[in-house]
Amino acid sequence: MTGNIAAVREALDHLDIDDNPATLKQKSRDFFWYSPVLKEKMDHLIGDFVVSPRSEEEVIEVLKTCFAHDVPVTTRGAGTGNYGQAMPLAGGVVMHMKNMTKVKEIHPGRVIVEPGKVVKDLDAETRAHSGQEQRMMPSTYGTATIGGFIAGGSGGIGSVRWGALRDLGNILRLRVVTMEAEPRILEFTGEDLARVSHAYGTNGIITEIEMPLAPAYDWVEFALGFDDFMQAAQFGYDLAQQDGILVKLITPIEAPIPFKFFKRFSGHVREDQSILIVLVAPHSLDGFTAFMGRNNDPDVIYRSDASTFERTPGHLAEYTWNHTTLRALQVDPTVTYLQVRYGGPDPLAKVAKVRETFGAEVLQHLEAMREGGNVIYAGLPIVDYSDEARLNEIIAIHEELGCMIFNPHRYTLEEGGRQKTDDRQLKFKQEADPKGLLNPGKMISWDDPNWSYDTMYAYPKMKQAS
Ligand code: FAD
C-alpha cells in the first residue's frame, strides 16, 4: 500500500530527511516489544523514510505530497508508546516531530506549545517562566513528547489529582492539519477535542497544543513499606481522598516486585514487603505526617529530602506507571503486564478478588486516579507470562470479575482502548483523511465496520516479514 514512494521522496528532498537504514529501523519502532504478542507480530515493520518537518507549513507540504501519491504517513513523537502506535504497519513515510519544539506562549494557568516538545523540557520552561508545571505527565516525561502524550497516552503522574487526559479541561485546544489534496488547518476545543486526542494520529496531525498548568512544587518523594499489600492499597486509597493534602502520585506495588525488580532498593526492602510510592507537596508534609500517624505509621523506606540510600534511587516517579513494568522486564524479560481499571464504589474489593483468583501469577501494581470526583485505581499488574492463550484467559477472567481491561497486547485503537469504536474519531477520519493514509491499520472501524472484539484484528495490508 505504499503508493509512489519514489515520487514523494524526490518531492520532499529539500526537507529534513533520513533514510539511513539503521535510523529508519529505529524510528519505525516504539515500545511494542513490552508485549510478547505484539513483539511477534510487529518486529519486522519498517517505514520507507523519515521526514522531520520544522514547521506547520512543512507538515502541510508532507501531507499534501503524500496524499497526491497515495503514500501512508505515520507520525512519531519520541516513540515511547507501548502498542505499536507509532509503527508504520503498511510502510510509507514516518513523520518525526522532533523539530517542532517551540514554546509559543506561557500564561497564568496555560501554555501554548508545538507537539514535538519533550514533556520534561516543557516543564522546565514553564517552571522557569512562572513557577508552573504540567498537571499530569507520563512516567516517560524525560523522553516523550507532549504531542505523543495527547495522541497516544492517557494519564500518569498527576492523575491522582486531575484525572485522565480525556477528562474535560485537561487539554485546552488542539490545532490539527488534515490529510487531503489541500490540507486544512482546524482548531478543536471542548467536546471536539475527543475527535483527535488519543487517536494515534489516524485522523489529523496535531501542530499546536494548548495545555492547562498548575503551580509547580518541589515534590517530596516517599516510599513507604507495608507487610500486607492490601494495607498499602487501602492507605493509598484513603490518602487520595484527603482533599487537603496535595499529592501528585499514589502507587501501591505488591511484594516481591520492589525486592526483585527495583535494584536500587536492594538492602532497603524485604522480599515480602509491599511499598507505596507517594509524591507530596512540601506544604502538605505536616498533614501527610499526621495522616501516617493516624494510620499506624508505616515504615518510611525512603524520602527524597532525607535519604539514607548510599546510591540515590533516582526519581521515584520513574518506578511508577509503566516504568514498573520496564524495571521488571529489565530483570526478567519473560514477564508481561496488563492495564486494568478497578472502578466502581469499591475498587479495593475488586483488587482483592483478582489477587485471590491469580495469586503470584498476576502481581499487583496500582495507580490512584481521580474519576468524576471519586478515587479509583488503575492497575498495571506484572503478569507471569506463559502463552497468549493463558494471557487471553487472564483478561477474560478480569472482565468476568468486573475489572475492565485496556488490552496492551493489541495495536488498534478499539482493542487497546474501550473495546468499542469511537464514532467521533471515525467520522472525523472520514472527513479529514478520505484516502485512509494516516497511520493505516490502527482504526479498525475504518477498515472493517463489522468487526467484533472476539478475535484479534489483523490488518490485511500489514507489511509482510521478508
Ligand atoms: P509516540 O509513541 O511517538 O506516539 C504516540 C502516538 O501518537 C502514535 O500513534 C503517534 O502516531 C501519535 N502522534 C505523535 N505525535 C503526533 C502528532 N503531532 N499528531 C498526531 N499524532 C501524533 N503513557 C501514559 O499515558 N502514561 C504513563 O505514565 C506512561 N508511562 C510509560 C512508561 C514507559 C516505561 C513506557 C515505555 C511507556 C509509557 N507510556 C505512558 C506510554 C508513552 O510513553 C506515552 O504515552 C508518551 O506520552 C508517548 O509520547 P511519545 O512522544 O513517545 O509518542
Coordinates of C-alpha atoms and ligand atoms in Angstrom, one line a residue:
M1 CA 0.0 0.0 0.0
T2 CA 3.0 2.3 -0.1
G3 CA 1.9 4.3 -3.2
N4 CA 4.6 6.2 -5.2
I5 CA 7.3 6.5 -2.6
A6 CA 10.0 7.5 -5.0
A7 CA 8.0 10.5 -6.2
V8 CA 7.4 11.6 -2.6
R9 CA 11.0 11.1 -1.6
E10 CA 12.1 13.3 -4.6
A11 CA 9.5 16.0 -3.9
L12 CA 10.4 16.3 -0.2
D13 CA 14.2 16.1 -0.8
H14 CA 14.7 19.7 0.4
L15 CA 13.2 18.8 3.9
D16 CA 15.0 17.2 6.8
I17 CA 15.0 13.6 5.5
D18 CA 16.6 10.5 7.0
D19 CA 16.8 7.2 5.1
N20 CA 19.8 5.7 6.7
P21 CA 18.8 2.1 7.3
A22 CA 19.8 2.0 10.9
T23 CA 17.9 5.2 12.0
L24 CA 15.0 4.3 9.7
K25 CA 14.6 1.0 11.6
Q26 CA 14.9 2.7 14.9
K27 CA 12.4 5.4 14.0
S28 CA 9.9 2.7 12.8
R29 CA 9.7 1.2 16.3
D30 CA 8.3 2.0 19.7
F31 CA 8.0 0.1 22.9
F32 CA 5.7 -2.5 21.3
W33 CA 8.1 -5.2 22.5
Y34 CA 6.8 -4.9 26.0
S35 CA 4.1 -7.2 24.7
P36 CA 5.3 -10.7 23.7
V37 CA 2.2 -10.9 21.5
L38 CA 3.0 -7.6 19.6
K39 CA 6.7 -8.4 19.5
E40 CA 5.9 -11.5 17.4
K41 CA 3.6 -9.7 15.1
M42 CA 5.3 -6.3 14.6
D43 CA 9.1 -6.8 14.9
H44 CA 9.7 -6.7 11.1
L45 CA 7.8 -3.4 10.4
I46 CA 9.8 -0.6 8.8
G47 CA 8.9 2.7 7.0
D48 CA 10.4 3.8 3.7
F49 CA 12.0 7.0 5.0
V50 CA 11.8 9.5 7.9
V51 CA 10.9 13.2 7.4
S52 CA 11.1 15.7 10.2
P53 CA 9.1 18.9 9.4
R54 CA 10.3 22.1 11.0
S55 CA 7.0 24.0 10.9
E56 CA 3.3 23.6 10.3
E57 CA 3.9 24.7 6.6
E58 CA 6.3 21.7 6.2
V59 CA 3.7 19.4 7.8
I60 CA 1.2 20.6 5.2
E61 CA 3.7 20.0 2.4
V62 CA 4.4 16.4 3.6
L63 CA 0.7 15.6 3.9
K64 CA -0.2 17.2 0.6
T65 CA 2.6 15.4 -1.3
C66 CA 1.8 12.0 0.3
F67 CA -1.8 12.5 -0.5
A68 CA -1.1 13.1 -4.1
H69 CA 1.0 9.9 -4.3
D70 CA -1.1 7.7 -2.1
V71 CA 1.7 7.2 0.5
P72 CA 0.8 6.4 4.1
V73 CA 2.1 8.7 6.9
T74 CA 2.7 7.5 10.4
T75 CA 3.5 10.3 12.8
R76 CA 6.1 9.9 15.6
G77 CA 6.8 11.8 18.7
A78 CA 9.5 10.0 20.7
G79 CA 8.3 6.5 20.0
T80 CA 7.7 5.6 23.7
G81 CA 4.2 4.3 23.1
N82 CA 3.6 0.7 24.1
Y83 CA 1.2 -0.6 21.5
G84 CA 3.0 -0.1 18.2
Q85 CA 1.0 3.2 17.9
A86 CA 3.9 4.9 16.1
M87 CA 4.8 1.9 13.9
P88 CA 4.1 2.0 10.1
L89 CA 2.0 -1.1 9.5
A90 CA 1.9 -0.5 5.8
G91 CA 5.3 1.2 5.4
G92 CA 5.4 4.7 3.9
V93 CA 6.6 7.9 5.5
V94 CA 7.5 8.2 9.2
M95 CA 6.9 11.9 10.1
H96 CA 9.0 12.6 13.1
M97 CA 8.0 15.8 15.1
K98 CA 11.5 16.3 16.7
N99 CA 12.0 19.7 15.1
M100 CA 8.7 21.3 16.2
T101 CA 9.6 22.1 19.8
K102 CA 8.8 25.8 20.3
V103 CA 7.0 27.0 23.4
K104 CA 5.0 29.8 21.9
E105 CA 3.2 31.4 24.9
I106 CA 3.0 30.9 28.6
H107 CA 0.2 32.5 30.6
P108 CA -1.2 32.0 34.1
G109 CA -2.7 28.5 34.0
R110 CA -1.9 27.6 30.4
V111 CA 0.9 27.1 27.8
I112 CA 0.9 27.0 24.0
V113 CA 3.5 24.7 22.6
E114 CA 4.4 22.7 19.4
P115 CA 3.9 19.0 19.6
G116 CA 7.5 17.7 19.4
K117 CA 8.5 19.4 22.8
V118 CA 9.7 16.8 25.3
V119 CA 7.5 16.9 28.3
K120 CA 10.4 17.4 30.8
D121 CA 11.7 20.3 28.7
L122 CA 8.3 21.9 28.6
D123 CA 8.0 21.6 32.3
A124 CA 11.5 23.2 32.8
E125 CA 10.4 26.2 30.7
T126 CA 7.1 26.8 32.4
R127 CA 8.8 26.4 35.8
A128 CA 11.5 28.9 34.9
H129 CA 9.0 31.3 33.4
S130 CA 6.4 31.5 36.2
G131 CA 6.6 28.6 38.6
Q132 CA 4.1 26.4 36.7
E133 CA 4.1 22.8 35.7
Q134 CA 2.1 20.3 33.7
R135 CA -0.9 18.9 35.6
M136 CA -0.1 15.4 34.5
M137 CA 2.7 13.7 32.7
P138 CA 3.6 10.2 31.6
S139 CA 6.4 8.5 33.6
T140 CA 8.3 8.8 30.3
Y141 CA 8.3 12.6 30.7
G142 CA 12.1 12.5 30.2
T143 CA 11.8 11.4 26.6
A144 CA 8.2 11.5 25.5
T145 CA 6.7 14.5 23.5
I146 CA 3.6 16.4 24.5
G147 CA 2.1 15.7 21.1
G148 CA 2.7 11.9 21.5
F149 CA 1.2 12.0 25.0
I150 CA -2.0 13.6 23.8
A151 CA -2.3 11.4 20.7
G152 CA -1.2 8.2 22.3
G153 CA -1.2 8.4 26.1
S154 CA -3.8 8.5 28.8
G155 CA -2.7 10.0 32.1
G156 CA 0.1 9.5 34.6
I157 CA 1.9 11.4 37.4
G158 CA -0.8 13.9 38.5
S159 CA -3.8 11.8 37.5
V160 CA -4.5 11.3 41.2
R161 CA -5.3 15.0 41.4
W162 CA -6.5 15.8 37.9
G163 CA -7.9 12.6 36.4
A164 CA -7.2 11.4 32.8
L165 CA -6.2 13.3 29.7
R166 CA -9.6 12.6 28.2
D167 CA -11.4 14.4 31.1
L168 CA -12.8 17.8 30.2
G169 CA -10.3 20.6 30.8
N170 CA -7.2 18.6 30.8
I171 CA -6.4 19.6 27.2
L172 CA -7.5 23.1 26.3
R173 CA -7.0 23.4 22.5
L174 CA -5.5 21.5 19.6
R175 CA -4.6 22.7 16.2
V176 CA -4.8 20.0 13.6
V177 CA -3.8 19.6 9.9
T178 CA -5.9 17.3 7.7
M179 CA -4.7 14.7 5.1
E180 CA -6.4 16.0 1.9
A181 CA -5.4 17.3 -1.6
E182 CA -5.4 20.7 0.1
P183 CA -4.8 20.1 3.8
R184 CA -7.0 22.2 6.1
I185 CA -6.0 23.7 9.5
L186 CA -8.7 23.1 12.2
E187 CA -8.8 24.2 15.8
F188 CA -10.6 22.0 18.4
T189 CA -11.7 22.8 21.9
G190 CA -14.2 21.3 24.4
E191 CA -16.2 18.3 23.1
D192 CA -14.4 18.3 19.8
L193 CA -11.1 17.5 21.3
A194 CA -12.2 13.9 21.6
R195 CA -12.1 13.6 17.8
V196 CA -8.3 13.7 17.7
S197 CA -6.9 13.2 21.2
H198 CA -5.9 9.6 21.8
A199 CA -6.5 8.9 18.1
Y200 CA -2.9 7.7 17.4
G201 CA -2.6 10.3 14.6
T202 CA -5.1 8.4 12.4
N203 CA -7.3 11.3 11.6
G204 CA -5.2 14.5 11.7
I205 CA -1.8 15.8 12.7
I206 CA -1.5 18.0 15.8
T207 CA 0.7 21.0 15.1
E208 CA -0.1 23.2 18.2
I209 CA -1.3 22.4 21.7
E210 CA -2.7 24.5 24.5
M211 CA -2.4 22.8 27.9
P212 CA -3.5 23.8 31.4
L213 CA -0.8 24.4 34.0
A214 CA -0.8 24.1 37.8
P215 CA 1.5 25.7 40.4
A216 CA 4.9 23.9 40.4
Y217 CA 6.3 22.3 43.6
D218 CA 9.4 20.5 44.6
W219 CA 7.6 17.3 45.3
V220 CA 8.9 15.3 48.2
E221 CA 9.1 11.6 47.2
F222 CA 8.3 8.8 49.7
A223 CA 8.5 5.0 49.5
L224 CA 6.5 3.5 52.5
G225 CA 6.8 -0.2 53.5
F226 CA 3.8 -2.4 54.3
D227 CA 3.7 -6.1 55.4
D228 CA 0.4 -6.6 53.6
F229 CA -0.3 -5.3 50.1
M230 CA -4.0 -4.6 50.8
Q231 CA -2.9 -2.3 53.7
A232 CA -0.8 -0.3 51.2
A233 CA -3.7 -0.2 48.7
Q234 CA -6.1 0.9 51.5
F235 CA -3.7 3.5 52.8
G236 CA -3.3 4.9 49.3
Y237 CA -7.0 4.9 48.6
D238 CA -7.7 6.8 51.9
L239 CA -4.9 9.2 51.3
A240 CA -6.2 10.1 47.8
Q241 CA -9.4 11.1 49.5
Q242 CA -7.7 13.6 51.8
D243 CA -8.7 16.7 49.9
G244 CA -6.4 19.0 51.9
I245 CA -3.2 17.0 51.4
L246 CA -1.7 17.8 48.0
V247 CA -0.2 14.7 46.4
K248 CA 0.9 14.1 42.8
L249 CA 1.2 10.3 42.8
I250 CA 0.0 7.4 44.9
T251 CA 1.3 4.0 43.8
P252 CA 0.9 0.7 45.7
I253 CA 3.3 -2.0 44.5
E254 CA 2.9 -5.6 45.7
A255 CA 5.8 -7.7 47.1
P256 CA 8.0 -9.1 45.8
I257 CA 8.1 -6.6 42.9
P258 CA 10.2 -4.0 44.7
F259 CA 12.6 -6.6 46.1
K260 CA 13.1 -8.5 42.8
F261 CA 13.0 -5.7 40.3
F262 CA 14.0 -2.4 41.9
K263 CA 17.8 -2.8 42.1
R264 CA 18.5 0.4 44.0
F265 CA 16.1 -0.7 46.7
S266 CA 18.2 -3.7 47.4
G267 CA 19.1 -3.9 51.1
H268 CA 16.2 -1.5 51.9
V269 CA 13.2 -3.5 51.2
R270 CA 12.3 -7.1 52.3
E271 CA 11.1 -9.7 49.8
D272 CA 7.8 -9.9 51.5
Q273 CA 7.4 -6.1 51.8
S274 CA 4.9 -4.2 49.5
I275 CA 5.6 -0.5 49.0
L276 CA 3.6 2.7 48.4
I277 CA 5.2 5.5 46.4
V278 CA 3.8 9.0 47.2
L279 CA 4.7 12.4 45.9
V280 CA 3.7 15.1 48.4
A281 CA 3.9 18.9 48.0
P282 CA 6.2 20.4 50.6
H283 CA 3.5 22.5 52.3
S284 CA 1.4 19.3 52.8
L285 CA 4.2 17.4 54.6
D286 CA 2.7 18.1 58.1
G287 CA -0.7 16.9 57.0
F288 CA 0.8 13.8 55.4
T289 CA 2.9 13.0 58.6
A290 CA -0.3 13.4 60.7
F291 CA -2.1 11.1 58.2
M292 CA 0.6 8.5 58.6
G293 CA 0.3 8.8 62.4
R294 CA -3.5 8.1 62.1
N295 CA -2.7 5.0 60.0
N296 CA -0.2 3.0 62.1
D297 CA 2.8 5.0 60.9
P298 CA 4.1 2.8 58.0
D299 CA 7.8 2.3 57.6
V300 CA 9.4 5.1 55.7
I301 CA 11.8 3.2 53.4
Y302 CA 12.9 6.3 51.5
R303 CA 12.2 10.0 51.5
S304 CA 13.9 12.2 48.9
D305 CA 14.6 15.1 51.3
A306 CA 16.3 12.9 53.9
S307 CA 17.7 9.9 52.0
T308 CA 19.6 7.2 53.8
F309 CA 20.3 5.3 50.5
E310 CA 24.0 5.0 49.6
R311 CA 23.1 5.3 45.9
T312 CA 20.1 7.5 45.0
P313 CA 17.2 5.6 43.5
G314 CA 16.6 8.5 41.2
H315 CA 13.1 10.0 40.8
L316 CA 10.5 7.6 42.3
A317 CA 8.1 8.6 39.6
E318 CA 10.3 6.5 37.3
Y319 CA 9.2 3.4 39.3
T320 CA 5.5 4.0 38.6
W321 CA 3.1 3.8 35.7
N322 CA 4.7 1.7 33.0
H323 CA 8.1 2.2 34.5
T324 CA 7.3 -0.5 37.0
T325 CA 6.9 -2.9 34.0
L326 CA 10.1 -1.6 32.4
R327 CA 12.1 -2.3 35.6
A328 CA 10.6 -5.8 35.8
L329 CA 11.4 -6.5 32.2
Q330 CA 15.0 -5.4 32.7
V331 CA 15.4 -8.1 35.3
D332 CA 13.1 -10.7 33.9
P333 CA 12.3 -10.4 30.2
T334 CA 9.8 -13.2 30.3
V335 CA 7.2 -11.2 32.3
T336 CA 4.5 -9.1 30.8
Y337 CA 1.7 -6.8 32.0
L338 CA -1.9 -5.7 31.7
Q339 CA -3.9 -2.5 32.1
V340 CA -6.9 -2.7 34.4
R341 CA -9.5 -0.3 35.6
Y342 CA -10.6 -1.0 39.2
G343 CA -13.6 1.3 39.2
G344 CA -17.0 1.4 40.9
P345 CA -17.8 2.3 44.5
D346 CA -15.4 -0.3 46.0
P347 CA -12.2 -0.7 43.8
L348 CA -10.4 -2.4 46.6
A349 CA -12.9 -5.3 46.7
K350 CA -12.1 -5.9 43.0
V351 CA -8.4 -5.8 43.6
A352 CA -8.8 -8.3 46.5
K353 CA -10.8 -10.6 44.2
V354 CA -8.2 -10.5 41.5
R355 CA -5.4 -11.3 43.9
E356 CA -7.4 -14.2 45.3
T357 CA -8.0 -15.6 41.8
F358 CA -4.5 -15.3 40.4
G359 CA -2.0 -15.1 43.4
A360 CA 1.6 -14.6 42.2
E361 CA 0.7 -15.1 38.5
V362 CA -0.6 -11.5 38.5
L363 CA 1.3 -9.3 40.9
Q364 CA -0.4 -6.0 41.7
H365 CA 0.8 -2.5 40.8
L366 CA -1.9 0.1 41.2
E367 CA -2.1 3.8 40.4
A368 CA -4.7 6.0 42.2
M369 CA -6.7 8.3 39.9
R370 CA -9.5 10.8 40.2
E371 CA -12.5 9.9 38.1
G372 CA -15.7 12.0 38.2
G373 CA -14.9 13.3 41.7
N374 CA -14.2 9.8 43.0
V375 CA -11.0 7.8 43.6
I376 CA -10.4 4.7 41.5
Y377 CA -7.4 2.5 41.0
A378 CA -5.8 1.8 37.6
G379 CA -3.8 -1.4 37.6
L380 CA -0.7 -2.2 35.6
P381 CA 0.0 -5.7 37.1
I382 CA 3.0 -7.7 36.3
V383 CA 1.9 -11.0 34.7
D384 CA 3.9 -14.2 34.8
Y385 CA 3.6 -14.9 31.0
S386 CA 3.1 -18.5 29.8
D387 CA 1.4 -18.1 26.4
E388 CA -1.1 -16.0 24.5
A389 CA -4.0 -18.3 25.2
R390 CA -3.4 -18.0 29.0
L391 CA -3.0 -14.3 28.7
N392 CA -6.4 -14.0 27.0
E393 CA -7.9 -16.2 29.7
I394 CA -6.5 -14.0 32.4
I395 CA -8.0 -11.0 30.6
A396 CA -11.4 -12.7 30.3
I397 CA -11.4 -13.6 34.0
H398 CA -10.6 -10.0 34.9
E399 CA -13.6 -8.9 32.9
E400 CA -15.9 -11.5 34.4
L401 CA -14.8 -10.1 37.8
G402 CA -16.0 -6.6 36.6
C403 CA -12.5 -5.2 36.0
M404 CA -12.2 -3.5 32.7
I405 CA -9.1 -4.3 30.6
F406 CA -7.4 -1.9 28.3
N407 CA -5.5 -4.5 26.4
P408 CA -1.8 -3.6 25.8
H409 CA -1.3 -6.6 23.6
R410 CA -3.2 -5.0 20.7
Y411 CA -2.1 -2.4 18.1
T412 CA -5.6 -0.9 17.3
L413 CA -7.4 1.9 19.0
E414 CA -10.5 -0.1 19.5
E415 CA -8.9 -3.2 21.1
G416 CA -6.5 -1.3 23.3
G417 CA -9.0 1.2 24.5
R418 CA -12.6 0.9 25.4
Q419 CA -13.3 -2.1 23.2
K420 CA -15.7 -0.3 21.0
T421 CA -15.5 2.0 18.0
D422 CA -15.4 5.7 18.7
D423 CA -17.8 7.3 16.2
R424 CA -16.4 10.8 16.8
Q425 CA -13.0 9.7 15.7
L426 CA -14.3 7.6 12.8
K427 CA -16.5 10.5 11.5
F428 CA -13.6 12.9 11.7
K429 CA -11.3 10.4 9.8
Q430 CA -13.9 10.2 7.0
E431 CA -13.7 13.9 6.5
A432 CA -10.1 14.6 7.4
D433 CA -8.3 11.5 5.9
P434 CA -10.6 10.4 3.0
K435 CA -7.9 8.0 1.5
G436 CA -7.2 6.4 4.9
L437 CA -3.5 7.3 4.7
L438 CA -2.8 8.4 8.2
N439 CA -1.4 5.6 10.4
P440 CA -3.2 2.9 8.5
G441 CA -4.4 -0.2 10.2
K442 CA -4.8 1.3 13.7
M443 CA -8.6 2.2 13.5
I444 CA -10.5 -1.0 12.8
S445 CA -13.8 0.7 12.2
W446 CA -12.3 2.4 9.2
D447 CA -11.2 -0.9 7.6
D448 CA -13.9 -3.3 8.9
P449 CA -17.2 -1.8 10.1
N450 CA -18.4 -5.3 11.1
W451 CA -15.6 -6.0 13.4
S452 CA -16.3 -7.6 16.8
Y453 CA -14.0 -7.9 19.8
D454 CA -13.9 -11.8 19.7
T455 CA -10.7 -12.3 17.7
M456 CA -7.5 -10.2 17.4
Y457 CA -7.7 -7.9 14.5
A458 CA -5.1 -8.4 11.7
Y459 CA -4.7 -5.5 9.4
P460 CA -4.9 -7.1 5.9
K461 CA -2.4 -4.6 4.3
M462 CA 0.3 -5.1 7.0
K463 CA 3.8 -5.2 5.5
Q464 CA 4.9 -8.9 5.5
A465 CA 8.1 -10.0 7.1
S466 CA 10.8 -10.6 4.5
Ligands
FAD1 P1 4.8 8.3 20.3 O1 5.0 6.9 20.9 O2 5.8 8.7 19.3 O3 3.4 8.4 19.6 C1 2.2 8.0 20.3 C2 1.1 8.1 19.3 O4 0.8 9.5 19.0 C3 1.4 7.5 17.9 O5 0.2 6.9 17.4 C4 1.7 8.6 17.0 O6 1.4 8.4 15.7 C5 0.9 9.8 17.6 N1 1.4 11.1 17.4 C6 2.6 11.6 17.9 N2 2.7 12.9 17.6 C7 1.6 13.3 17.0 C8 1.1 14.5 16.4 N3 1.8 15.6 16.5 N4 -0.1 14.5 15.8 C9 -0.8 13.4 15.7 N5 -0.4 12.2 16.2 C10 0.7 12.1 16.8 N6 1.7 6.6 28.8 C11 0.9 7.3 29.7 O7 -0.2 7.8 29.2 N7 1.2 7.4 31.0 C12 2.3 6.9 31.5 O8 2.6 7.1 32.7 C13 3.1 6.1 30.7 N8 4.3 5.5 31.2 C14 5.1 4.8 30.3 C15 6.3 4.3 30.8 C16 7.1 3.6 30.0 C17 8.4 3.0 30.5 C18 6.8 3.4 28.6 C19 7.7 2.7 27.7 C20 5.6 4.0 28.1 C21 4.8 4.7 29.0 N9 3.6 5.3 28.5 C22 2.8 6.0 29.3 C23 3.3 5.4 27.0 C24 4.1 6.6 26.3 O9 5.3 6.8 26.9 C25 3.3 7.9 26.5 O10 2.0 7.8 26.1 C26 4.0 9.0 25.8 O11 3.4 10.2 26.1 C27 4.0 8.9 24.3 O12 4.7 10.0 23.8 P2 5.7 9.8 22.5 O13 6.2 11.2 22.2 O14 6.7 8.8 22.8 O15 4.7 9.4 21.4

